[in-house]
Structures are given as structure tokens and as C-alpha cells.
XYZ file of N, CA and C in Angstrom:
243
model
N 89.363 62.984 -44.006
C 90.097 62.329 -42.854
C 91.631 62.422 -43.155
N 92.458 62.866 -42.285
C 93.965 63.025 -42.362
C 94.571 61.625 -42.480
N 95.567 61.572 -43.370
C 96.357 60.358 -43.667
C 97.650 60.591 -43.010
N 97.990 59.810 -41.951
C 99.271 60.031 -41.189
C 100.422 59.601 -42.096
N 101.622 60.029 -41.622
C 102.875 59.546 -42.286
C 103.023 58.042 -42.061
N 102.627 57.551 -40.896
C 102.635 56.087 -40.634
C 101.817 55.277 -41.679
N 100.514 55.864 -41.785
C 99.628 55.234 -42.785
C 100.256 55.158 -44.228
N 100.747 56.305 -44.653
C 101.387 56.347 -46.023
C 102.543 55.472 -46.097
N 103.369 55.281 -45.018
C 104.488 54.476 -45.139
C 104.149 53.038 -45.181
N 103.122 52.589 -44.382
C 102.541 51.167 -44.564
C 101.925 50.859 -45.772
N 101.140 51.934 -46.393
C 100.588 51.763 -47.631
C 101.711 51.453 -48.679
N 102.729 52.032 -48.619
C 103.840 51.912 -49.678
C 104.441 50.518 -49.395
N 104.644 50.120 -48.175
C 105.362 48.706 -47.926
C 104.375 47.637 -48.236
N 103.139 47.841 -48.178
C 102.258 46.712 -48.463
C 101.464 46.730 -49.777
N 101.827 47.711 -50.641
C 101.150 47.740 -51.978
C 99.779 48.097 -51.830
N 99.313 49.030 -50.965
C 98.034 49.469 -50.805
C 97.849 50.830 -51.357
N 96.951 51.069 -52.245
C 96.714 52.447 -52.873
C 95.791 53.232 -52.045
N 95.735 54.558 -52.248
C 94.728 55.471 -51.631
C 93.309 55.089 -51.985
N 93.162 54.734 -53.305
C 91.889 54.326 -53.727
C 91.350 53.070 -52.936
N 92.236 52.134 -52.680
C 91.938 50.950 -51.732
C 91.457 51.402 -50.487
N 92.213 52.251 -49.809
C 91.928 52.759 -48.464
C 90.483 53.463 -48.551
N 90.232 54.324 -49.631
C 89.048 55.007 -49.667
C 87.754 54.058 -49.794
N 88.016 52.973 -50.620
C 86.979 51.987 -50.850
C 86.609 51.329 -49.485
N 87.657 50.993 -48.667
C 87.360 50.326 -47.377
C 86.766 51.231 -46.444
N 87.107 52.456 -46.369
C 86.483 53.403 -45.510
C 84.987 53.683 -45.907
N 84.816 53.767 -47.167
C 83.454 54.036 -47.762
C 82.588 52.937 -47.670
N 82.959 51.696 -47.780
C 82.089 50.503 -47.989
C 82.296 49.338 -46.867
N 83.349 49.589 -45.993
C 83.632 48.583 -45.050
C 82.774 48.608 -43.823
N 82.878 47.766 -42.915
C 82.057 47.697 -41.680
C 82.969 48.238 -40.545
N 82.471 49.055 -39.861
C 83.102 49.675 -38.678
C 83.137 48.618 -37.542
N 84.343 48.390 -37.006
C 84.403 47.452 -35.894
C 85.327 48.178 -34.793
N 84.826 48.950 -34.009
C 85.570 49.788 -33.020
C 86.279 50.884 -33.821
N 87.617 50.816 -33.587
C 88.549 51.832 -34.285
C 88.890 51.363 -35.762
N 88.469 50.184 -36.102
C 88.850 49.576 -37.462
C 87.749 49.718 -38.303
N 88.004 49.696 -39.685
C 86.959 49.525 -40.752
C 87.435 48.313 -41.510
N 86.599 47.354 -41.776
C 86.971 46.143 -42.323
C 86.148 45.876 -43.577
N 86.871 45.543 -44.682
C 86.201 45.144 -45.895
C 86.652 43.729 -46.111
N 85.851 42.712 -45.857
C 86.190 41.329 -45.936
C 86.293 40.861 -47.330
N 86.750 39.693 -47.705
C 86.861 39.098 -48.876
C 85.380 38.840 -49.431
N 84.450 38.413 -48.599
C 83.056 38.121 -48.988
C 82.421 39.477 -49.309
N 82.536 40.530 -48.535
C 81.971 41.771 -48.877
C 82.616 42.399 -50.190
N 83.902 42.199 -50.303
C 84.541 42.624 -51.531
C 84.005 41.932 -52.765
N 83.698 40.664 -52.689
C 83.161 39.844 -53.821
C 81.719 40.321 -54.135
N 80.946 40.756 -53.062
C 79.592 41.265 -53.351
C 79.794 42.716 -53.996
N 80.731 43.484 -53.667
C 80.916 44.761 -54.363
C 81.292 44.581 -55.778
N 82.170 43.453 -56.044
C 82.582 43.302 -57.392
C 81.445 42.849 -58.304
N 80.540 42.031 -57.685
C 79.338 41.621 -58.463
C 78.519 42.875 -58.833
N 78.335 43.729 -57.870
C 77.579 45.022 -57.969
C 78.211 45.925 -58.996
N 79.638 45.869 -59.126
C 80.298 46.711 -60.124
C 80.067 46.179 -61.445
N 79.995 44.838 -61.619
C 79.625 44.350 -62.917
C 78.281 44.834 -63.348
N 77.386 44.791 -62.483
C 75.951 45.261 -62.837
C 76.030 46.735 -63.080
N 76.718 47.500 -62.297
C 76.877 48.951 -62.490
C 77.612 49.313 -63.938
N 78.430 48.467 -64.346
C 79.101 48.590 -65.701
C 78.112 48.436 -66.849
N 77.095 47.484 -66.629
C 76.116 47.377 -67.578
C 75.204 48.567 -67.558
N 74.920 49.176 -66.412
C 74.051 50.366 -66.420
C 74.810 51.612 -67.140
N 75.984 51.657 -66.883
C 76.875 52.672 -67.488
C 76.759 52.470 -69.090
N 76.978 51.306 -69.575
C 76.909 50.968 -70.956
C 75.529 51.385 -71.583
N 74.570 51.305 -70.721
C 73.170 51.756 -71.221
C 73.130 53.279 -71.180
N 73.964 53.997 -70.568
C 73.794 55.466 -70.335
C 73.020 55.825 -69.228
N 72.811 54.864 -68.347
C 72.036 55.176 -67.100
C 70.718 54.414 -67.147
N 70.101 54.402 -65.961
C 68.755 53.627 -65.747
C 67.902 54.394 -64.979
N 66.612 54.398 -65.215
C 65.581 55.035 -64.423
C 64.543 53.986 -63.972
N 64.243 54.136 -62.672
C 63.131 53.242 -62.009
C 62.112 54.201 -61.581
N 60.860 54.011 -61.993
C 59.727 54.900 -61.453
C 59.041 54.116 -60.409
N 58.754 54.759 -59.323
C 58.208 54.123 -58.101
C 57.191 55.088 -57.468
N 56.266 54.513 -56.800
C 55.322 55.285 -56.080
C 55.084 54.510 -54.831
N 55.439 55.034 -53.585
C 55.421 54.383 -52.377
C 56.315 53.146 -52.364
N 55.898 51.966 -52.188
C 56.598 50.808 -52.144
C 56.574 50.074 -53.479
N 55.755 50.562 -54.463
C 55.535 49.877 -55.734
C 56.527 50.413 -56.762
N 57.300 49.524 -57.361
C 58.077 49.891 -58.572
C 57.248 49.769 -59.794
N 57.007 50.800 -60.542
C 56.075 50.782 -61.581
C 56.610 50.460 -63.042
N 57.746 51.068 -63.377
C 58.346 50.849 -64.648
C 59.770 51.179 -64.636
N 60.584 50.812 -65.674
C 62.033 51.120 -65.788
C 62.283 51.353 -67.231
N 63.287 52.165 -67.516
C 63.699 52.552 -68.786
C 65.137 52.988 -68.769
N 65.727 52.989 -70.021
C 67.110 53.562 -70.130
C 67.078 55.091 -69.949
N 68.006 55.616 -69.257
C 68.108 57.125 -69.088
C 68.636 57.824 -70.403
N 67.896 58.784 -70.876
C 68.361 59.379 -72.087
C 68.655 60.975 -71.871
N 68.627 61.369 -70.550
C 68.803 62.791 -70.322
C 67.583 63.470 -69.808
N 67.797 64.736 -69.321
C 66.637 65.334 -68.867
C 65.751 65.923 -69.987
N 64.511 65.722 -69.790
C 63.571 66.162 -70.808
C 63.141 67.601 -70.266
N 63.029 68.551 -71.245
C 62.630 69.932 -70.770
C 61.145 70.176 -71.296
């Protein structure tokens, strides 16, 4: 999506980074012409980021499932050949 000169100017004036705008567009809720990422939704994403950080520390995570049943889980160690 193109970023207009107006958007870039307002970002500079309001201390809003491109990464912040990208997060709102990616995870916010569309409301007509607007996309909103509320404080509550941001807090939920922050909690998910903490969990994601733990998964990164483990090197990844695998969940094995069949249909609706989750069968097992283990740390990801790379592709086995």
C-alpha cells in the first residue's frame, strides 16, 4: 500500500514509526476506511509476543494433530531427512 506524503508528515509529527503503522494494518480491526488497534487488542498482542519469545528461545515448536485432535508436541530441531 502506498504511503502518502500526508501520512509520512503526520507520522513524523506524532512519533509514529512505519513498523507501528504496519502492525496496525496487519493486526487491527477494519472499521470502514480506518484500521484500529485498540489498547486492549495491543495488550493481547503483547501477551502473545511474550509467548512467541519463549517459542523462539526453544528454537521453534511442533504440534502434531489429526483432524481436531492435538496428539503431541515437541521442540523443533530442524527438518529430518
